Short mmCIF file of C-alpha atoms in Angstrom, two decimals:
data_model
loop_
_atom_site.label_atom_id
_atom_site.label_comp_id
_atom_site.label_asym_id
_atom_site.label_seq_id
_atom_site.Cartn_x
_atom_site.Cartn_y
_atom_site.Cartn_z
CA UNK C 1 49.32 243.51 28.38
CA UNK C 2 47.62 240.76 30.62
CA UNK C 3 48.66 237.96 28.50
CA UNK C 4 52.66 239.49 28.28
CA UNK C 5 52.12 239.23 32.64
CA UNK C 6 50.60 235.73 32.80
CA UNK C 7 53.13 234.80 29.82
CA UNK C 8 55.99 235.91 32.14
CA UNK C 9 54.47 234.56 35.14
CA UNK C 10 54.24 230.90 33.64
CA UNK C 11 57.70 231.14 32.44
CA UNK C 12 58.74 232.38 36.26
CA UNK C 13 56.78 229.28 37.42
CA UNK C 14 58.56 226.86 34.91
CA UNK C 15 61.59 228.17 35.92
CA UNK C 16 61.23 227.59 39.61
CA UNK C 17 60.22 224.01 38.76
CA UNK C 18 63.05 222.91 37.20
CA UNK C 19 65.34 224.71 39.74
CA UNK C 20 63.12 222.77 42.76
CA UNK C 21 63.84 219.36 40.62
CA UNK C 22 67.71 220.09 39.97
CA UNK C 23 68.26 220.36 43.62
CA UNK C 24 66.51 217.14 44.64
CA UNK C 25 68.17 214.91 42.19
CA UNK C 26 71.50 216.81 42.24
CA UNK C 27 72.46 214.58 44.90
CA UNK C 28 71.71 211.75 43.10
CA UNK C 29 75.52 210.40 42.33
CA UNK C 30 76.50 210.76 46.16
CA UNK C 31 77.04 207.74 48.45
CA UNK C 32 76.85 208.67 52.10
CA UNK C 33 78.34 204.43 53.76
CA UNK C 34 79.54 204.29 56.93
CA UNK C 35 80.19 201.39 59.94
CA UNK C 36 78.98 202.22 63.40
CA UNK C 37 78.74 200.33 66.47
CA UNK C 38 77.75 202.50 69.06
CA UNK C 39 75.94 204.87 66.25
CA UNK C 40 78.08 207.84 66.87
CA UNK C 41 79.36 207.57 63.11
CA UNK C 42 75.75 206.73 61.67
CA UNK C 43 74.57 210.26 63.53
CA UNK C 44 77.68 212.28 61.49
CA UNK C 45 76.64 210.02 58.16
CA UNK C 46 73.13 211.18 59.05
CA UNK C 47 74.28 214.84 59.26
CA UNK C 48 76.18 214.59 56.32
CA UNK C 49 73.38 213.43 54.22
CA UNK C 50 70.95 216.37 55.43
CA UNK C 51 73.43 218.76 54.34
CA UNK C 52 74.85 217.41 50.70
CA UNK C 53 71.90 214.33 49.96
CA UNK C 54 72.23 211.15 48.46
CA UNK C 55 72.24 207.48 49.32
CA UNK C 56 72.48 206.16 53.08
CA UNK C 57 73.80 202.91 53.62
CA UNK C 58 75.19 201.24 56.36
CA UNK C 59 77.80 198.20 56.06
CA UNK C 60 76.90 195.24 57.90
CA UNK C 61 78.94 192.18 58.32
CA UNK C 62 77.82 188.45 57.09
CA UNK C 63 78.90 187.55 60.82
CA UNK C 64 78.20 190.51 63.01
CA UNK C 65 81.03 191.17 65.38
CA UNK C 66 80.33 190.14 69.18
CA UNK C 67 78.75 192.66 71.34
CA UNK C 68 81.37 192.62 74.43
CA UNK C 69 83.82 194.73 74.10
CA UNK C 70 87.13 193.12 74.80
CA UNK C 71 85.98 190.27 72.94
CA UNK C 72 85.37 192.57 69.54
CA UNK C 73 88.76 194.03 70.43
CA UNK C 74 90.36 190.92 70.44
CA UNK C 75 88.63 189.94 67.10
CA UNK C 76 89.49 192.81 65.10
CA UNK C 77 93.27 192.70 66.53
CA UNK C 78 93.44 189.39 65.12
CA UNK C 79 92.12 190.57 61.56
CA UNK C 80 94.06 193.46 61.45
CA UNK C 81 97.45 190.95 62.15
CA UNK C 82 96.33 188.76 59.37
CA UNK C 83 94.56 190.83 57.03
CA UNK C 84 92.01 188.96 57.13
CA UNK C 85 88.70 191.01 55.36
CA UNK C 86 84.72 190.23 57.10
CA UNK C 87 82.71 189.33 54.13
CA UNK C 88 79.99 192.07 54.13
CA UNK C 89 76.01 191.42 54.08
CA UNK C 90 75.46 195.01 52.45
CA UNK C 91 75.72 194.95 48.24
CA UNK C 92 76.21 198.70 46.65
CA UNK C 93 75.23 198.94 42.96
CA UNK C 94 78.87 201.23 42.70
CA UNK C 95 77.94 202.51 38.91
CA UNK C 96 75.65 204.76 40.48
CA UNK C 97 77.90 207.13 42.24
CA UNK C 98 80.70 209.17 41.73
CA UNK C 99 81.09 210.74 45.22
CA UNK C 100 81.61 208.24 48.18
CA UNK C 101 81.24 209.97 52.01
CA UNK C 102 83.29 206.94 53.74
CA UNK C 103 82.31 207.11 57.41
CA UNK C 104 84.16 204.94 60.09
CA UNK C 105 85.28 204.53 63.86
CA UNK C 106 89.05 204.56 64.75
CA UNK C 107 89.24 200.75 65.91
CA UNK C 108 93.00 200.14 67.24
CA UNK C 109 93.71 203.20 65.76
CA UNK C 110 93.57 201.43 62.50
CA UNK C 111 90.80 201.60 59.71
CA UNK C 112 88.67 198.64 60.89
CA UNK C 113 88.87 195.65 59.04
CA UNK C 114 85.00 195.73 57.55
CA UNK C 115 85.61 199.29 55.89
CA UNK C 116 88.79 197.51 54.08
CA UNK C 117 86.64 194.89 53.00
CA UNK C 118 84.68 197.25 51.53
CA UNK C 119 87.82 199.25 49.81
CA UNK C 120 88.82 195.92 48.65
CA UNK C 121 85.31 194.81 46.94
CA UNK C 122 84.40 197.59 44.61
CA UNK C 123 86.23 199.41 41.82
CA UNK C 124 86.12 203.11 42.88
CA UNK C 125 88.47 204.25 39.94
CA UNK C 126 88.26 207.64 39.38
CA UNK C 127 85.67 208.34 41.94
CA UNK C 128 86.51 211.23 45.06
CA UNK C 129 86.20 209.55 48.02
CA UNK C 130 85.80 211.53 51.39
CA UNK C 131 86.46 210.46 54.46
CA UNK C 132 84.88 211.34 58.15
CA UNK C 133 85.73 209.67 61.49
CA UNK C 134 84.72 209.39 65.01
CA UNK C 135 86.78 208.64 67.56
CA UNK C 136 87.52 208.09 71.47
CA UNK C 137 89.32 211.25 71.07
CA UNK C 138 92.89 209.55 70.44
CA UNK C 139 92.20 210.90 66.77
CA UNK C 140 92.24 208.68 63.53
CA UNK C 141 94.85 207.00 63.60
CA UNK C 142 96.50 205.56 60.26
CA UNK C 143 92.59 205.57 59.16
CA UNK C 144 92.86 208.40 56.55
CA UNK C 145 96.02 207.15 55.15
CA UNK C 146 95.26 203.93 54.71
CA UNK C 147 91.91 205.10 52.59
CA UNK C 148 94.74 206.94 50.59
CA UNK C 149 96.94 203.57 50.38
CA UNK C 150 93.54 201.37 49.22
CA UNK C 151 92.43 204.12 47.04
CA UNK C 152 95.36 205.05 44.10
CA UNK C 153 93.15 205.93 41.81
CA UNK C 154 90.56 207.80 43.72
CA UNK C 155 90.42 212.00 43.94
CA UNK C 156 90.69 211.64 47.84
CA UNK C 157 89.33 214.81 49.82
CA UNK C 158 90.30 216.46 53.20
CA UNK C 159 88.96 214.17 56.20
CA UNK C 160 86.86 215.02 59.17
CA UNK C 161 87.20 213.61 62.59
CA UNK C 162 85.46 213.88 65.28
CA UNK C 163 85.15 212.70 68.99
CA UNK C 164 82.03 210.41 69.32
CA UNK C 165 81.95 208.22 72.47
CA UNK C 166 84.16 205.88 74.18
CA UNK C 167 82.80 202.42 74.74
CA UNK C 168 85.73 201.22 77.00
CA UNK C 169 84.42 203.33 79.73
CA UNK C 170 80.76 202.48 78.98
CA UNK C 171 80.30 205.57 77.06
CA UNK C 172 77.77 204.69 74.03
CA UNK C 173 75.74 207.61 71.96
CA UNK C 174 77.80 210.68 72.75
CA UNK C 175 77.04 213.01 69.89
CA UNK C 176 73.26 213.59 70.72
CA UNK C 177 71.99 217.30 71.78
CA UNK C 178 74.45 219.81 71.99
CA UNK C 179 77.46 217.58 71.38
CA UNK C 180 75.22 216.86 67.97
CA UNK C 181 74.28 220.93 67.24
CA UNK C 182 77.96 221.49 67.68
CA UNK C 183 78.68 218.49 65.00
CA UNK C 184 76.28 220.09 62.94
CA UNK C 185 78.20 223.07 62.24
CA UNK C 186 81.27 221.77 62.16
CA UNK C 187 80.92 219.34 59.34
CA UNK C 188 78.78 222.33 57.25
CA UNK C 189 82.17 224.12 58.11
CA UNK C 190 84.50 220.86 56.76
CA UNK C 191 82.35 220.61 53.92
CA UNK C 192 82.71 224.21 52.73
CA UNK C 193 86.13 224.19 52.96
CA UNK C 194 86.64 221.09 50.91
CA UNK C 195 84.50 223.16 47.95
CA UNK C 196 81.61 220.86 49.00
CA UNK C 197 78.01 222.59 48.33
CA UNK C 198 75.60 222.45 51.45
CA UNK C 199 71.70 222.75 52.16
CA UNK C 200 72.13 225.77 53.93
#
């Protein structure tokens, strides 16, 4: 009778094991890349991450943009007229993951030109792709639909947007405390809806 309990107790045990080792590496095929200047994106990637796992990376440029403001807004107007695509710094081994969070301001209420660069580089064929965006609260823009317009051949999911803060007015890290707890449950709410499981 003891050995049938501590024969059913091991097997509980092993069981539990392998459930404790699915979840950690079940996010093992998810890409969480975003840009961020004034980190109000990074903080949503960040959130994101928490909830569904995987990789964090952020995309840096070769040639970082200038800090002043008018003088980045004049930069990126200028690539967005030509099309011309900022070589990026950060390399993604892209075989690894099937599921790509793609995080991103609204600049000019375009997509800005270093998360096109990064559409343009890597062969996301058959991968979903899901986007979430922060904004000055003018919305996305043409951001989501030009993901759509880069990505033919991606399973492309339901966006999230959020506002973040608004550097114009001098207006850096806005989704910190509340403004952050409130963030929090709305992207666990986005990513239920879009059939995405969460930590909680």
């Amino acid at each position: 009778m003891h050995k049938t309990v501590f024969l059913l107790l091991l097997s509980f045990v092993s069981l539990a094991m392998h459930a404790r080792q699915w979840v950690q590496e079940s996010g093992d095929d998810i890409l969480v890349v975003y840009l961020s200047r004034t980190n109000n994106t990074k903080t949503v990637a960040e959130i994101i991450q928490n909830e569904v796992g995987g990789d964090l990376v952020a995309l840096e440029l070769v040639e970082p943009y200038p800090q002043n403001y008018q003088a980045i807004v004049q930069q990126v107007a200028e690539e967005n007229k030509t099309g011309f695509l900022p070589p990026l710094k950060t390399q993604i081994d892209m075989d690894k993951y099937d599921t790509i969070f793609l995080g991103f301001p609204t600049w000019g209420m375009q997509l800005p030109p270093p998360v096109k660069t990064f559409l343009h580089q890597y062969d996301l064929k058959g991968k979903t792709i899901i986007p979430f965006n922060t904004n000055a609260g003018y919305g996305v823009g043409s951001g989501f639909k030009t993901v759509k317009e880069l990505c033919p051949t991606s399973n492309i999911l339901k966006g999230f947007e959020i506002k973040g803060g608004v550097e114009r007015d001098g207006i850096y890290l806005a989704i910190k405390g509340e403004r952050k707890t409130e963030a929090n449950m709305k992207v666990r709410s986005w990513l239920r809806k879009i059939g995405i499981e969460t930590s909680q």
